[in-house]
mmCIF file of C-alpha atoms in Angstrom:
data_model
loop_
_atom_site.group_PDB
_atom_site.id
_atom_site.type_symbol
_atom_site.label_atom_id
_atom_site.label_comp_id
_atom_site.label_asym_id
_atom_site.label_seq_id
_atom_site.Cartn_x
_atom_site.Cartn_y
_atom_site.Cartn_z
ATOM 1 C CA UNK A 243 0.000 0.000 0.000
ATOM 2 C CA UNK A 244 3.018 2.304 -0.166
ATOM 3 C CA UNK A 245 5.980 3.001 -2.399
ATOM 4 C CA UNK A 246 9.326 2.345 -0.725
ATOM 5 C CA UNK A 247 12.273 4.433 -1.854
ATOM 6 C CA UNK A 248 15.308 2.156 -1.526
ATOM 7 C CA UNK A 249 17.515 5.232 -1.240
ATOM 8 C CA UNK A 250 15.802 5.862 2.118
ATOM 9 C CA UNK A 251 16.387 2.283 3.322
ATOM 10 C CA UNK A 252 19.425 0.900 5.124
ATOM 11 C CA UNK A 253 21.647 -1.180 2.848
ATOM 12 C CA UNK A 254 24.176 -3.929 3.433
ATOM 13 C CA UNK A 255 26.389 -5.277 0.667
ATOM 14 C CA UNK A 256 28.131 -8.653 0.536
ATOM 15 C CA UNK A 257 31.414 -8.882 -1.345
ATOM 16 C CA UNK A 258 33.385 -11.878 -2.531
ATOM 17 C CA UNK A 259 37.045 -11.157 -3.231
ATOM 18 C CA UNK A 260 36.231 -7.431 -3.295
ATOM 19 C CA UNK A 261 33.381 -7.778 -5.781
ATOM 20 C CA UNK A 262 29.793 -7.022 -4.695
ATOM 21 C CA UNK A 263 27.719 -10.210 -4.937
ATOM 22 C CA UNK A 264 24.661 -9.399 -2.848
ATOM 23 C CA UNK A 265 22.636 -6.616 -1.301
ATOM 24 C CA UNK A 266 19.869 -6.359 1.272
ATOM 25 C CA UNK A 267 17.713 -3.294 1.947
ATOM 26 C CA UNK A 268 15.661 -2.805 5.074
ATOM 27 C CA UNK A 269 13.780 -0.171 6.984
ATOM 28 C CA UNK A 270 14.691 -0.169 10.681
ATOM 29 C CA UNK A 271 12.007 0.651 13.197
ATOM 30 C CA UNK A 272 11.707 0.256 16.958
ATOM 31 C CA UNK A 273 9.084 -2.506 16.745
ATOM 32 C CA UNK A 274 9.977 -4.095 13.414
ATOM 33 C CA UNK A 275 12.818 -4.123 10.902
ATOM 34 C CA UNK A 276 11.193 -4.565 7.479
ATOM 35 C CA UNK A 277 13.360 -6.259 4.867
ATOM 36 C CA UNK A 278 12.312 -4.840 1.518
ATOM 37 C CA UNK A 279 14.711 -6.502 -0.911
ATOM 38 C CA UNK A 280 17.420 -9.143 -1.111
ATOM 39 C CA UNK A 281 19.477 -9.716 -4.222
ATOM 40 C CA UNK A 282 22.182 -12.335 -4.625
ATOM 41 C CA UNK A 283 24.233 -12.504 -7.790
ATOM 42 C CA UNK A 284 25.397 -16.034 -6.976
ATOM 43 C CA UNK A 285 22.480 -18.260 -5.910
ATOM 44 C CA UNK A 286 22.854 -21.044 -3.357
ATOM 45 C CA UNK A 287 26.088 -19.783 -1.758
ATOM 46 C CA UNK A 288 24.400 -18.494 1.395
ATOM 47 C CA UNK A 289 24.849 -14.819 0.521
ATOM 48 C CA UNK A 290 21.186 -13.957 1.176
ATOM 49 C CA UNK A 291 21.274 -15.894 4.440
ATOM 50 C CA UNK A 292 24.362 -14.020 5.652
ATOM 51 C CA UNK A 293 22.840 -10.664 4.726
ATOM 52 C CA UNK A 294 19.601 -11.558 6.540
ATOM 53 C CA UNK A 295 21.653 -12.530 9.610
ATOM 54 C CA UNK A 296 23.369 -9.121 9.495
ATOM 55 C CA UNK A 297 19.981 -7.367 9.557
ATOM 56 C CA UNK A 298 18.865 -9.657 12.375
ATOM 57 C CA UNK A 299 21.997 -8.739 14.336
ATOM 58 C CA UNK A 300 21.312 -5.028 13.814
ATOM 59 C CA UNK A 301 17.709 -5.494 14.957
ATOM 60 C CA UNK A 302 18.792 -7.339 18.106
ATOM 61 C CA UNK A 303 21.347 -4.622 18.923
ATOM 62 C CA UNK A 304 18.622 -1.984 18.523
ATOM 63 C CA UNK A 305 16.271 -3.934 20.794
ATOM 64 C CA UNK A 306 13.874 -4.587 17.939
ATOM 65 C CA UNK A 307 11.753 -7.680 18.618
ATOM 66 C CA UNK A 308 10.788 -8.627 15.063
ATOM 67 C CA UNK A 309 11.785 -8.804 11.404
ATOM 68 C CA UNK A 310 9.322 -8.898 8.526
ATOM 69 C CA UNK A 311 9.551 -9.594 4.830
ATOM 70 C CA UNK A 312 6.879 -9.552 2.166
ATOM 71 C CA UNK A 313 6.885 -11.601 -1.005
ATOM 72 C CA UNK A 314 4.403 -12.300 -3.749
ATOM 73 C CA UNK A 315 2.381 -15.449 -4.253
ATOM 74 C CA UNK A 316 4.401 -16.464 -7.322
ATOM 75 C CA UNK A 317 7.828 -16.187 -5.699
ATOM 76 C CA UNK A 318 8.239 -19.712 -4.395
ATOM 77 C CA UNK A 319 12.028 -19.308 -4.095
ATOM 78 C CA UNK A 320 11.612 -16.347 -1.711
ATOM 79 C CA UNK A 321 8.880 -18.162 0.204
ATOM 80 C CA UNK A 322 11.216 -21.120 0.820
ATOM 81 C CA UNK A 323 14.163 -18.837 1.566
ATOM 82 C CA UNK A 324 12.377 -16.881 4.305
ATOM 83 C CA UNK A 325 11.004 -20.011 5.934
ATOM 84 C CA UNK A 326 14.504 -21.515 6.040
ATOM 85 C CA UNK A 327 15.624 -18.350 7.867
ATOM 86 C CA UNK A 328 13.039 -18.964 10.600
ATOM 87 C CA UNK A 329 10.310 -16.661 9.298
ATOM 88 C CA UNK A 330 6.643 -17.692 9.548
ATOM 89 C CA UNK A 331 3.628 -16.626 7.551
ATOM 90 C CA UNK A 332 1.714 -14.062 9.607
ATOM 91 C CA UNK A 333 -0.632 -12.775 6.952
ATOM 92 C CA UNK A 334 -1.757 -12.759 3.373
ATOM 93 C CA UNK A 335 -2.945 -9.637 1.623
ATOM 94 C CA UNK A 336 -5.396 -10.992 -0.927
ATOM 95 C CA UNK A 337 -5.083 -8.919 -4.117
ATOM 96 C CA UNK A 338 -2.362 -6.841 -2.412
ATOM 97 C CA UNK A 339 -0.250 -6.813 -5.576
ATOM 98 C CA UNK A 340 -3.263 -6.048 -7.719
ATOM 99 C CA UNK A 341 -3.812 -2.939 -5.566
ATOM 100 C CA UNK A 342 -0.086 -2.080 -5.601
ATOM 101 C CA UNK A 343 -0.212 -1.816 -9.394
ATOM 102 C CA UNK A 344 -2.173 1.410 -8.905
ATOM 103 C CA UNK A 345 1.001 2.876 -7.346
ATOM 104 C CA UNK A 346 3.482 1.004 -9.536
ATOM 105 C CA UNK A 347 1.950 -0.057 -12.875
ATOM 106 C CA UNK A 348 5.230 -1.711 -13.961
ATOM 107 C CA UNK A 349 4.589 -4.721 -11.684
ATOM 108 C CA UNK A 350 4.084 -7.622 -14.087
ATOM 109 C CA UNK A 351 0.809 -9.540 -14.225
ATOM 110 C CA UNK A 352 2.521 -12.940 -14.408
ATOM 111 C CA UNK A 353 5.615 -14.057 -12.519
ATOM 112 C CA UNK A 354 7.718 -17.133 -11.946
ATOM 113 C CA UNK A 355 6.533 -20.331 -13.586
ATOM 114 C CA UNK A 356 3.639 -18.521 -15.262
ATOM 115 C CA UNK A 357 1.850 -17.887 -11.950
ATOM 116 C CA UNK A 358 -0.384 -14.775 -11.918
ATOM 117 C CA UNK A 359 0.963 -12.256 -9.377
ATOM 118 C CA UNK A 360 -1.942 -11.169 -7.173
ATOM 119 C CA UNK A 361 -1.307 -11.560 -3.449
ATOM 120 C CA UNK A 362 1.301 -10.513 -0.901
ATOM 121 C CA UNK A 363 2.547 -13.008 1.666
ATOM 122 C CA UNK A 364 3.739 -11.417 4.901
ATOM 123 C CA UNK A 365 6.395 -13.306 6.849
ATOM 124 C CA UNK A 366 7.807 -12.476 10.263
ATOM 125 C CA UNK A 367 10.524 -13.685 12.582
ATOM 126 C CA UNK A 368 10.227 -13.027 16.316
ATOM 127 C CA UNK A 369 13.665 -12.313 17.783
ATOM 128 C CA UNK A 370 12.759 -12.415 21.483
#
């Protein structure tokens, strides 16, 4: 329901031999650190996991009790990834992506594996 400017988010970059290979963006808040994007140039090396652990560490240091991430119904890779990191589904915004297209018309209608992109899946990890 809102546009997130990644230039306003906190960013962490992972490098391998001095070359950037991953990035995570998040919005820190007292009650919840919201992870808004994770990109890994080299899949299956654990880069996303390490970046997520860095955000978790920052949240713990700040006394923040929870992390959240949102993905779309078509993104089965992200859904598996977040669950492996200890996140649980805490909500589903039916037609959330359909509504988001009003703010960002460039969101595609169809995503991974030909699945129509319609809903947002909200995942959360309680830290303490």
